[in-house]
């Protein structure tokens, strides 16, 4: 067979493929193991090269797959991503793969051990084994299974290991390897029937259903409890009926057991999950299922957008506005935007659902790029919760809890109903200060203060994860006047217990749910209504349906109102409405109390009147005047290094490289990032602004490839962060 040159994408931060020599033809999309410097790396064949320079090339060491792992369509999507997000192609592809595949694991089906009756099997095995109870026990299990028993089905296998060996040595039994059967995932119970849709739901459903065979992006804007999920479910059923699969993307914390259960009760096809909380092999299993041609439903967080689903029929993005769809490190893609691109290439519909759509999606709908479908009221007919502002300037508070809020809590408890206090700050208090000398506990590696966690008696940095035991004595003046200042969820829980000693408070945040099973225990208490007082971070804000909840208190409304971040106000509004949407979902009337020092803030007034649209229109107008997205396109070049001078110099050099950018492109900076020092690294950035996404991308392409050459010379880590707006 003749030699061939293959172009291989490798997981390295270089914007190129690497050439290797192969004996015989290796298909595109196949994994190979190749030498790279002194290492061996797994890579993916992306194409073929010319024979000219073959002499200098090193050979492919091993071909890992017999058939391509990635289809031409998936490779095209990933190549598009690398181009759009200005990412190195190898890194882009490898981000999309589960770990077992990245590290070269075989994609051959898993095998399992089966024990069978062997050549020496005696006529009366049990009588011969009177003195060997273990072997007799095994023989009984084997006979009960008609002489053929999978090893994993042997009850208390570990105690039978010796007996297995003895029987095998006597050739009474023998071992074979067979292909492992996928565990049946299809529920035995009858599926739950679809609900009769109301007129708004029915309009949305029919509009999409009539165009299942072509690409269109729908923005399903429906208030919490308006029955969006029911619309998804019925659309998915239609897609499954056509023999195709569905992909449902949900926010990181929206993947609740309730959501999954609702999907698995409805369909008689495998429901496969894909998220970071799963084990490597479970992720691998889901990935492999995706390659099967059978219809299935895949539910996952952002990385599930890269599942190589064979016959995809629809994509659903629930809570499309959620920040967790944006990958914030490595290749900084936005799963919603990638999904839209994917749906467009596969000519299938995509549904973006939200009670509070992102500004860019509403803008795209306004521009006619998306089709807007609205569900304006709750299915149950329950009126939306009443939103009230509590003016903290005129209130005495018990720590963070104002008198009107405490009063409302008492009333709600008296009625036997549930209350939820929302605070986006975990731990006991965010600051510890010495009252003698003013010293404060800072992280040594970040520009950040340490949070006091009373439960662990620790100071923790919420930015780099550093942990130390809390000191009793001030390290500066040695007085014992250290005082926790400010309030986190842990402290709120403590205060509630003091005020309402007869009502256990349940706190749900990353700390209280760290242990396996802890979250579902706490949620059970919350769902059943047994826990009347709930305190939580945004873990409690999404996807949970708490029938007995009637009061929601938002403790630190003001955070995020005055941030420099372009999207801070938008995210604040979305989060508040999301939390508020928890209140009064069934028979109970909901009440939402927002504590604020700025009761005249236009954002809060909009929220109080339940007028998200007004907020959006106002914000869009501000953005238009300031020429900010979606009226322009932005990109950040981020850099970090151990030394400040290195970062600044790198960004200055990068800026100099773009001496004469096109007329509609402007570069601003370098400026320090929001948190200049994090985990010991200095972080600075350059802002690049263009009038149009297309021309910005064109400029970036040339500039970034020039810039990659600078990279190798310096110890600076850098990445490109493309602001998500729209693709179409
Ligand atoms: P959303 O996803 O918009 O929050 P859901 O689909 O979860 O709304 O619906 C809220 C509640 O209303 C759920 O308990 C759901 O079972 C119920 N529901 C949805 N649609 C209907 C319908 N057409 N008839 C009766 N109940 C419905
Ligand atoms: Zn001190
Ligand atoms: Zn830190």
XYZ file of C-alpha atoms and ligand atoms in Angstrom:
757
model
C 0.000 0.000 0.000
C 1.275 3.441 -0.792
C 2.263 5.986 1.794
C 0.043 8.904 2.438
C 0.322 12.179 4.292
C -2.422 12.850 6.808
C -3.246 16.187 8.419
C -3.903 15.669 12.101
C -5.586 18.010 14.606
C -3.930 17.772 18.018
C -5.012 19.211 21.371
C -2.338 21.908 21.455
C -2.741 25.686 21.486
C -1.442 26.100 17.952
C -3.595 27.220 15.082
C -2.649 24.510 12.633
C -2.815 20.813 11.791
C 0.251 18.570 11.801
C 1.412 16.318 8.965
C 2.239 12.648 9.495
C 3.015 9.753 7.246
C 0.645 6.805 7.128
C 0.780 3.418 5.457
C -2.476 3.050 3.638
C -5.493 5.216 3.751
C -6.865 6.554 7.022
C -10.328 8.045 6.809
C -11.066 11.607 7.810
C -12.609 11.787 11.288
C -10.544 8.839 12.581
C -8.376 8.994 15.708
C -4.671 8.286 15.462
C -1.842 8.142 17.953
C 1.160 10.170 16.826
C 4.530 11.282 18.188
C 4.603 14.968 19.124
C 7.964 16.202 20.362
C 8.939 13.641 22.954
C 5.312 12.788 23.728
C 2.620 10.667 22.151
C -0.676 12.362 21.443
C -4.107 11.340 20.268
C -5.289 13.335 17.284
C -8.015 13.370 14.651
C -7.338 13.075 10.939
C -8.798 16.103 9.200
C -7.426 15.792 5.689
C -4.607 14.734 3.402
C -1.419 16.471 2.367
C 0.779 16.530 -0.702
C 3.647 14.056 -1.147
C 6.297 16.752 -1.517
C 7.732 16.944 1.966
C 7.136 13.328 2.939
C 10.800 12.624 3.776
C 10.873 14.771 6.857
C 7.643 13.457 8.326
C 7.219 11.088 11.230
C 4.844 8.182 10.817
C 1.486 7.707 12.478
C 2.036 5.307 15.355
C -1.371 3.744 15.544
C -4.773 4.084 13.997
C -7.249 3.997 16.884
C -10.560 3.659 15.055
C -11.626 1.446 12.188
C -14.454 3.745 11.231
C -14.519 7.537 11.565
C -15.415 8.823 14.998
C -16.662 12.169 13.760
C -18.946 12.544 10.773
C -18.259 15.130 8.077
C -21.172 17.148 9.482
C -19.703 17.205 13.018
C -16.270 18.086 11.663
C -17.775 20.904 9.656
C -19.496 22.232 12.787
C -16.288 22.065 14.808
C -14.276 23.721 12.058
C -16.853 26.475 11.909
C -16.563 26.903 15.719
C -12.784 27.131 15.594
C -13.132 29.789 12.941
C -15.913 31.739 14.630
C -14.375 31.654 18.099
C -10.807 32.083 16.784
C -9.789 28.895 18.578
C -7.013 26.452 17.667
C -8.709 23.685 15.684
C -7.256 20.835 17.761
C -8.350 22.403 21.054
C -11.780 23.092 19.608
C -12.285 19.486 18.529
C -10.979 18.038 21.763
C -13.249 20.272 23.886
C -16.133 18.557 22.153
C -15.054 15.019 23.048
C -15.606 13.090 26.286
C -12.458 12.310 28.224
C -12.313 8.611 27.396
C -12.290 9.422 23.705
C -9.736 12.199 24.135
C -7.378 9.813 25.872
C -7.672 7.187 23.170
C -10.059 4.652 24.718
C -11.475 2.079 22.348
C -14.932 2.736 21.000
C -15.520 -0.942 20.504
C -18.603 -2.017 22.406
C -17.955 -2.910 26.045
C -17.641 -6.599 26.801
C -18.697 -8.482 29.885
C -17.749 -11.811 31.427
C -20.247 -14.655 31.270
C -19.817 -17.970 33.130
C -21.139 -21.124 31.514
C -21.230 -24.857 32.262
C -17.825 -26.274 31.242
C -16.557 -29.461 29.625
C -16.080 -31.341 32.917
C -19.451 -30.496 34.441
C -20.415 -33.560 36.568
C -23.827 -35.221 36.714
C -24.406 -34.471 40.377
C -22.377 -31.330 41.143
C -24.148 -30.454 44.383
C -23.562 -33.816 46.079
C -19.868 -33.549 45.281
C -19.701 -30.102 46.841
C -21.116 -30.903 50.300
C -17.862 -29.723 51.889
C -17.482 -26.655 49.688
C -20.434 -24.433 50.476
C -19.136 -21.490 48.437
C -18.742 -23.526 45.276
C -22.112 -25.131 45.935
C -23.652 -21.687 46.281
C -22.237 -20.682 42.928
C -23.418 -23.850 41.259
C -26.897 -23.169 42.615
C -26.864 -19.650 41.189
C -25.647 -21.020 37.865
C -28.332 -23.710 37.756
C -30.995 -21.175 38.644
C -29.842 -19.138 35.630
C -30.059 -22.144 33.291
C -26.312 -22.675 33.239
C -25.319 -19.252 31.920
C -24.663 -16.357 34.248
C -23.137 -12.913 33.667
C -20.429 -12.289 36.250
C -21.952 -8.970 37.273
C -25.195 -10.774 38.097
C -23.606 -13.084 40.671
C -24.950 -12.096 44.076
C -22.174 -11.083 46.508
C -19.591 -11.691 43.832
C -16.597 -10.682 45.942
C -17.088 -13.595 48.335
C -17.228 -16.048 45.437
C -13.965 -15.138 43.705
C -12.107 -18.157 45.135
C -14.941 -20.540 44.347
C -15.083 -19.293 40.758
C -11.391 -20.045 40.344
C -11.727 -23.547 41.825
C -14.646 -24.449 39.580
C -12.832 -23.056 36.564
C -9.693 -25.096 37.350
C -11.806 -28.268 37.508
C -13.299 -27.181 34.146
C -16.765 -27.412 35.642
C -17.379 -23.935 34.385
C -15.829 -21.757 31.690
C -15.623 -18.070 30.968
C -16.559 -16.216 27.761
C -16.558 -12.558 26.806
C -19.671 -11.200 25.179
C -20.752 -7.775 24.055
C -22.331 -5.987 26.980
C -25.971 -5.251 26.489
C -26.829 -1.648 27.044
C -28.851 -1.411 30.210
C -32.460 -1.039 29.237
C -33.445 2.539 29.888
C -36.911 2.431 28.569
C -39.299 2.613 31.497
C -41.678 -0.326 31.948
C -44.521 1.844 33.106
C -46.933 3.334 30.633
C -45.793 6.713 29.446
C -47.631 9.731 30.787
C -50.069 11.033 28.168
C -49.659 14.457 26.569
C -51.790 17.226 28.068
C -54.482 19.029 26.149
C -52.775 22.259 25.083
C -54.386 25.623 25.715
C -54.802 27.978 22.780
C -51.475 29.793 23.141
C -49.569 26.551 23.615
C -51.392 25.029 20.717
C -50.545 27.950 18.443
C -46.847 27.683 19.338
C -46.850 23.924 18.969
C -48.594 23.900 15.586
C -46.440 26.663 14.161
C -43.297 24.649 14.858
C -44.773 21.249 14.078
C -45.771 22.341 10.584
C -42.179 23.153 9.742
C -40.238 20.295 11.294
C -38.409 19.607 8.055
C -36.592 22.899 7.760
C -34.426 25.251 9.747
C -36.073 27.987 11.700
C -35.145 29.521 15.036
C -38.142 30.029 17.314
C -38.046 32.174 20.408
C -40.636 30.754 22.790
C -41.132 33.546 25.297
C -43.406 32.196 27.984
C -43.715 33.265 31.608
C -42.775 30.737 34.292
C -45.450 28.069 34.469
C -46.945 28.941 31.085
C -46.406 25.417 29.805
C -43.269 25.767 27.679
C -42.006 22.367 28.740
C -45.264 20.741 27.666
C -44.797 22.297 24.218
C -41.235 20.905 24.046
C -42.471 17.462 25.060
C -45.123 17.307 22.365
C -42.728 18.532 19.667
C -40.171 15.962 20.728
C -42.823 13.259 20.469
C -43.462 14.252 16.848
C -39.757 14.183 16.076
C -39.408 10.736 17.671
C -42.390 9.533 15.638
C -40.388 10.457 12.541
C -37.567 8.204 13.770
C -35.318 11.112 14.742
C -33.694 12.198 17.998
C -33.991 15.348 20.090
C -31.386 17.413 21.885
C -32.423 19.454 24.927
C -29.918 21.875 26.422
C -30.564 23.143 29.927
C -28.601 25.467 32.228
C -26.074 23.879 34.536
C -28.312 24.043 37.563
C -31.528 23.531 35.650
C -30.909 19.845 35.181
C -32.964 18.848 38.197
C -34.202 15.329 38.926
C -37.719 16.725 38.368
C -36.909 17.781 34.812
C -35.336 14.473 33.913
C -38.188 12.537 35.455
C -40.727 14.498 33.468
C -38.972 13.578 30.234
C -38.465 9.935 31.122
C -42.103 9.510 32.091
C -43.253 10.790 28.721
C -41.245 8.822 26.172
C -40.580 5.216 25.389
C -37.107 5.838 24.012
C -33.793 6.054 25.852
C -33.279 9.324 27.714
C -29.568 10.061 27.829
C -27.946 12.681 30.018
C -24.723 14.526 29.340
C -23.280 16.931 31.907
C -20.164 17.565 33.945
C -21.521 15.909 37.084
C -21.462 12.494 35.387
C -18.629 9.994 35.547
C -16.307 9.760 32.553
C -17.708 6.413 31.565
C -21.319 7.552 31.826
C -20.505 10.490 29.552
C -18.768 8.126 27.199
C -21.845 5.874 27.158
C -24.132 8.790 26.269
C -21.741 9.871 23.552
C -21.705 6.373 22.081
C -25.506 6.137 22.207
C -25.623 9.366 20.222
C -23.848 7.604 17.365
C -26.551 4.948 17.162
C -29.239 5.499 14.564
C -32.107 4.848 17.002
C -34.312 7.695 18.208
C -33.437 8.970 21.664
C -33.706 12.110 23.743
C -30.482 13.746 24.921
C -30.645 16.180 27.806
C -27.508 17.986 28.800
C -25.658 21.137 29.684
C -23.661 23.229 27.233
C -21.129 20.613 26.113
C -23.983 18.351 24.971
C -24.291 20.616 21.935
C -21.376 18.613 20.531
C -22.985 15.163 20.960
C -22.633 13.422 17.581
C -26.355 12.614 17.349
C -26.956 10.605 14.223
C -30.445 11.707 13.122
C -31.127 14.917 14.939
C -34.652 16.230 14.448
C -34.950 19.201 16.828
C -32.918 21.230 19.313
C -34.487 22.812 22.393
C -32.629 25.344 24.513
C -34.421 25.856 27.777
C -33.701 29.119 29.621
C -31.808 30.342 26.586
C -30.727 33.519 28.403
C -28.762 31.558 31.006
C -25.105 32.484 31.429
C -23.977 28.887 31.825
C -24.391 28.256 28.087
C -21.262 30.310 27.622
C -18.050 28.396 28.218
C -15.812 30.698 30.256
C -12.447 29.043 29.933
C -10.430 27.336 27.235
C -12.376 27.627 24.023
C -14.998 30.202 24.930
C -17.929 29.081 22.818
C -21.589 29.840 23.417
C -23.682 26.651 23.255
C -26.819 28.477 22.158
C -25.067 30.024 19.179
C -23.355 26.765 18.243
C -26.721 25.010 18.475
C -28.310 27.541 16.120
C -25.503 27.003 13.648
C -25.921 23.242 13.998
C -29.680 23.378 13.446
C -29.155 25.570 10.383
C -26.697 23.095 8.838
C -28.876 20.093 9.645
C -31.994 21.916 8.390
C -33.998 21.322 11.551
C -35.909 23.632 13.900
C -34.440 25.021 17.080
C -36.553 26.377 19.934
C -35.126 28.915 22.378
C -37.349 28.978 25.429
C -37.320 31.499 28.246
C -39.490 33.566 30.527
C -36.866 36.291 30.252
C -35.118 36.007 26.888
C -31.710 37.543 26.406
C -31.540 40.992 24.883
C -29.794 39.649 21.802
C -32.480 37.025 21.189
C -35.316 39.517 21.540
C -33.425 41.824 19.207
C -33.027 39.019 16.675
C -36.725 38.290 16.913
C -37.468 41.972 16.351
C -35.244 41.909 13.280
C -37.169 38.944 11.926
C -34.288 36.506 12.283
C -36.147 34.451 14.876
C -39.840 33.725 14.975
C -41.316 34.945 18.232
C -43.993 32.842 19.961
C -45.476 34.029 23.219
C -47.185 32.337 26.145
C -48.412 35.210 28.240
C -50.123 33.557 31.174
C -49.701 30.694 33.527
C -51.455 27.445 32.609
C -53.084 27.150 35.983
C -54.575 30.597 35.567
C -52.781 31.703 38.711
C -52.068 35.411 38.593
C -48.398 36.317 38.606
C -46.946 37.101 42.023
C -47.234 40.600 43.426
C -43.813 42.272 43.515
C -43.156 44.794 46.286
C -40.070 46.872 46.951
C -38.817 47.258 50.506
C -36.940 50.530 50.889
C -34.030 49.614 53.134
C -33.218 53.286 53.744
C -36.341 53.586 55.866
C -36.228 50.255 57.618
C -34.593 48.841 60.669
C -33.140 45.473 59.845
C -32.088 42.434 61.755
C -28.818 41.931 59.972
C -29.911 41.561 56.358
C -33.576 40.891 57.109
C -35.859 43.948 57.126
C -38.862 44.228 59.431
C -41.480 43.949 56.635
C -39.774 40.809 55.385
C -39.657 39.276 58.859
C -43.289 40.130 59.275
C -44.193 38.469 55.974
C -42.212 35.377 56.998
C -44.234 35.136 60.216
C -47.529 35.423 58.359
C -46.528 32.833 55.812
C -45.452 30.395 58.517
C -48.731 30.990 60.335
C -50.607 29.935 57.201
C -48.449 26.806 57.009
C -46.916 27.900 53.706
C -43.364 27.977 52.461
C -40.970 30.920 52.085
C -37.770 31.204 50.105
C -35.028 33.699 50.839
C -32.672 34.254 47.972
C -29.120 35.480 48.413
C -26.455 34.983 45.828
C -23.641 34.720 48.320
C -22.711 31.520 50.066
C -20.773 31.184 53.295
C -21.325 32.961 56.597
C -19.938 36.380 55.757
C -17.966 37.749 52.822
C -15.550 39.819 54.918
C -13.649 39.368 58.153
C -12.263 42.547 59.691
C -10.212 43.390 62.754
C -12.071 45.953 64.802
C -8.851 47.171 66.409
C -6.711 47.904 63.364
C -8.941 47.449 60.325
C -7.046 44.449 58.904
C -9.142 42.313 56.541
C -8.715 38.699 55.471
C -7.544 38.762 51.834
C -6.678 35.984 49.455
C -2.933 35.898 48.893
C -3.414 34.921 45.254
C -6.400 37.056 44.181
C -7.659 40.613 44.472
C -10.422 39.344 46.690
C -11.447 39.027 50.293
C -11.847 35.653 51.946
C -15.300 34.419 52.849
C -15.825 33.081 56.348
C -17.511 29.665 56.480
C -18.694 29.012 60.003
C -19.541 25.385 59.294
C -15.901 24.566 58.542
C -14.364 27.408 60.629
C -12.543 28.318 57.450
C -11.712 31.250 55.261
C -12.260 30.418 51.620
C -11.504 32.271 48.437
C -14.479 31.938 46.112
C -12.346 32.841 43.124
C -9.346 30.510 43.267
C -10.623 27.958 45.776
C -7.883 28.634 48.369
C -8.830 27.462 51.860
C -7.308 28.163 55.266
C -8.390 27.754 58.866
C -9.965 30.922 60.184
C -7.672 32.682 62.656
C -8.825 33.675 66.100
C -6.291 36.464 66.387
C -5.592 39.375 64.036
C -2.278 38.689 62.261
C -1.511 42.431 62.177
C -2.186 43.608 65.742
C -2.733 40.315 67.584
C -5.983 41.444 69.136
C -8.882 39.003 69.226
C -11.247 41.542 67.714
C -11.809 39.758 64.381
C -15.386 40.154 63.276
C -17.300 38.634 60.366
C -18.979 41.418 58.389
C -21.783 41.102 55.896
C -24.122 38.201 55.334
C -24.088 35.002 53.313
C -26.602 32.152 53.118
C -25.061 30.336 56.073
C -25.606 33.338 58.314
C -29.181 33.828 57.075
C -29.875 30.223 58.038
C -28.467 30.880 61.518
C -30.548 34.027 61.992
C -33.714 32.265 60.862
C -33.079 29.497 63.363
C -32.745 32.072 66.122
C -35.955 33.849 65.186
C -38.022 30.784 64.287
C -36.575 27.999 66.433
C -39.521 25.697 65.781
C -39.176 25.753 62.004
C -36.040 24.124 60.682
C -34.533 26.138 57.821
C -33.209 24.322 54.789
C -30.249 25.886 53.045
C -29.485 24.927 49.469
C -26.193 26.114 48.033
C -22.941 24.588 46.826
C -21.733 23.998 50.387
C -24.813 22.281 51.752
C -25.069 20.007 48.710
C -21.460 18.967 48.367
C -21.977 15.408 49.613
C -23.455 12.916 47.182
C -27.187 12.632 47.742
C -27.355 15.748 49.919
C -29.084 17.801 47.233
C -31.836 15.287 46.655
C -32.391 14.942 50.428
C -32.746 18.687 50.820
C -34.938 18.976 47.754
C -37.209 16.238 49.059
C -37.736 18.278 52.213
C -38.373 21.341 50.075
C -40.767 19.702 47.604
C -42.816 17.967 50.258
C -43.441 21.302 51.929
C -42.062 19.869 55.167
C -39.351 22.532 55.248
C -41.120 25.852 55.567
C -38.083 28.119 55.427
C -35.752 27.822 52.465
C -32.545 29.789 51.988
C -30.594 29.476 48.817
C -28.386 30.768 46.076
C -29.323 30.482 42.431
C -29.289 26.710 42.842
C -32.839 27.189 44.095
C -33.816 29.703 41.455
C -34.313 27.462 38.485
C -36.397 24.551 37.372
C -37.845 23.772 40.787
C -41.552 23.506 41.192
C -42.500 24.108 44.810
C -46.281 23.895 45.125
C -46.402 25.124 48.705
C -44.222 28.198 48.201
C -45.964 31.559 48.476
C -43.342 34.054 49.649
C -40.038 34.916 48.016
C -37.639 37.417 49.567
C -34.706 38.727 47.542
C -32.169 39.945 50.042
C -29.484 41.688 48.022
C -31.365 43.023 45.030
C -28.923 45.873 44.493
C -25.910 43.784 43.643
C -25.546 43.913 39.897
C -27.511 47.141 39.428
C -24.386 49.257 39.106
C -21.804 46.864 37.751
C -19.443 47.730 34.900
C -20.313 44.454 33.182
C -22.319 45.025 30.026
C -24.806 42.312 30.917
C -25.011 42.746 34.696
C -28.362 44.547 34.726
C -29.860 42.075 32.295
C -28.702 39.112 34.373
C -29.997 40.739 37.540
C -33.427 41.260 36.007
C -33.528 37.693 34.712
C -32.450 36.202 38.008
C -34.947 38.214 40.031
C -37.818 37.258 37.737
C -36.683 33.663 37.773
C -36.640 33.512 41.555
C -39.920 35.409 41.717
C -41.402 32.813 39.366
C -41.014 30.209 42.121
C -43.738 31.888 44.168
C -47.376 30.900 43.945
C -47.157 28.267 41.255
C -50.353 26.440 42.169
C -53.333 27.462 44.303
C -51.402 29.853 46.514
C -51.073 33.510 45.758
C -47.448 34.508 45.410
C -45.742 37.498 46.968
C -42.243 38.700 46.161
C -40.346 41.188 48.324
C -37.286 42.925 46.929
C -35.051 44.603 49.497
C -33.259 47.593 48.019
C -31.559 50.890 48.787
C -32.570 52.158 45.326
C -36.339 51.857 45.116
C -36.391 54.425 42.276
C -34.094 52.465 40.011
C -35.843 52.083 36.626
C -34.958 48.388 36.438
C -36.700 47.712 39.740
C -39.723 49.751 38.727
C -40.023 47.674 35.560
C -39.764 44.470 37.543
C -42.309 45.686 40.034
C -44.761 46.227 37.198
C -43.797 42.874 35.770
C -42.682 44.679 32.643
C -39.615 42.853 31.386
C -40.326 44.055 27.850
C -40.066 47.641 28.953
C -36.729 46.933 30.584
C -35.506 45.354 27.346
C -36.685 48.238 25.183
C -34.992 50.755 27.465
C -31.778 48.771 27.498
C -31.785 48.315 23.735
C -32.172 52.053 23.311
C -29.216 52.654 25.671
C -27.145 50.153 23.742
C -28.062 51.747 20.438
C -26.956 55.179 21.636
C -23.727 53.788 23.040
C -23.144 51.598 19.952
C -22.868 48.495 22.115
C -24.024 44.962 21.160
C -26.297 44.100 19.453
C -25.572 47.358 17.586
C -21.912 46.453 17.283
C -19.758 43.365 17.704
C -17.276 42.944 20.533
C -14.387 40.684 21.288
C -11.940 40.553 24.175
C -8.383 39.425 23.887
C -7.616 38.146 27.371
C -4.115 37.514 28.641
C -2.672 36.312 31.913
C 0.789 35.647 33.299
C 2.720 35.462 36.525
C 4.259 38.862 35.937
C 2.343 42.045 35.279
C 4.899 43.400 32.805
C 4.605 40.273 30.654
C 0.837 40.624 30.242
C 0.923 44.328 29.544
C 3.751 43.954 27.055
C 2.016 41.083 25.277
C -1.185 43.054 24.855
C 0.662 46.205 23.806
C 2.580 44.196 21.192
C -0.682 42.619 20.056
C -2.207 46.041 19.662
C 0.830 47.235 17.721
C 0.448 44.287 15.362
C -2.886 45.735 14.346
C -1.306 49.024 13.270
C -3.840 49.842 10.607
C -7.073 48.042 11.386
C -9.954 48.499 8.931
C -11.967 51.692 9.371
C -14.817 50.077 11.259
C -12.593 48.243 13.752
C -11.349 49.863 16.939
C -9.045 48.555 19.653
C -9.296 49.754 23.256
C -6.831 49.073 26.038
C -4.948 47.234 27.355
C -6.852 47.506 30.619
C -6.908 45.309 33.719
C -9.636 42.643 33.863
C -12.474 43.021 36.372
C -10.381 41.145 38.890
C -6.812 41.989 37.985
C -5.133 39.255 39.953
C -6.629 35.786 40.235
C -4.998 32.549 41.397
C -1.623 34.245 41.328
C -1.934 35.454 37.742
C -2.190 38.994 36.446
C -5.041 39.405 33.989
C -5.406 42.180 31.440
C -7.379 42.561 28.275
C -7.787 44.366 24.962
C -11.241 45.196 23.701
C -11.886 44.980 19.981
C -15.019 46.549 18.599
C -16.392 46.308 15.083
C -19.518 47.654 13.468
C -20.482 44.283 12.077
C -19.772 40.759 13.249
C -18.623 39.741 9.770
C -15.966 42.405 9.389
C -14.826 41.914 12.995
C -14.370 38.207 12.345
C -12.446 38.851 9.174
C -10.118 41.224 10.996
C -9.697 38.841 13.944
C -8.733 35.982 11.675
C -5.723 37.744 10.231
C -4.719 39.455 13.450
C -4.998 36.363 15.665
C -2.937 34.229 13.332
C -0.180 36.878 13.379
C -0.526 37.050 17.113
C -0.105 33.296 17.560
C 3.478 33.763 16.503
C 4.073 36.197 19.350
C 2.685 33.633 21.720
C 5.420 31.062 21.439
C 8.036 33.554 22.568
C 6.363 34.591 25.798
C 5.057 32.979 28.932
C 1.629 34.462 28.529
C -1.616 32.536 28.365
C -4.164 34.217 26.193
C -7.569 33.516 24.797
C -10.109 35.111 22.545
C -13.556 35.800 23.955
C -16.124 36.559 21.285
C -19.181 38.310 22.655
C -22.290 36.301 21.816
C -24.823 38.183 19.762
C -26.150 36.270 16.836
C -24.982 34.296 13.914
C -27.547 34.769 11.320
P -42.928 26.163 32.001
O -42.005 25.204 31.355
O -43.344 27.285 31.086
O -42.487 26.675 33.336
P -44.583 23.839 32.424
O -44.633 23.170 31.103
O -43.653 23.273 33.443
O -44.311 25.396 32.258
O -46.059 23.891 32.990
C -46.376 24.314 34.300
C -47.362 23.339 34.925
O -48.560 23.317 34.171
C -46.845 21.914 34.923
O -47.241 21.311 36.117
C -47.541 21.272 33.742
O -47.743 19.895 33.930
C -48.848 22.021 33.683
N -49.361 22.139 32.315
C -48.671 22.558 31.231
N -49.466 22.598 30.149
C -50.685 22.167 30.553
C -51.954 21.988 29.895
N -52.096 22.274 28.605
N -52.973 21.549 30.636
C -52.828 21.313 31.948
N -51.693 21.454 32.622
C -50.618 21.890 31.948
Zn -5.915 43.945 64.028
Zn -8.098 33.474 45.674
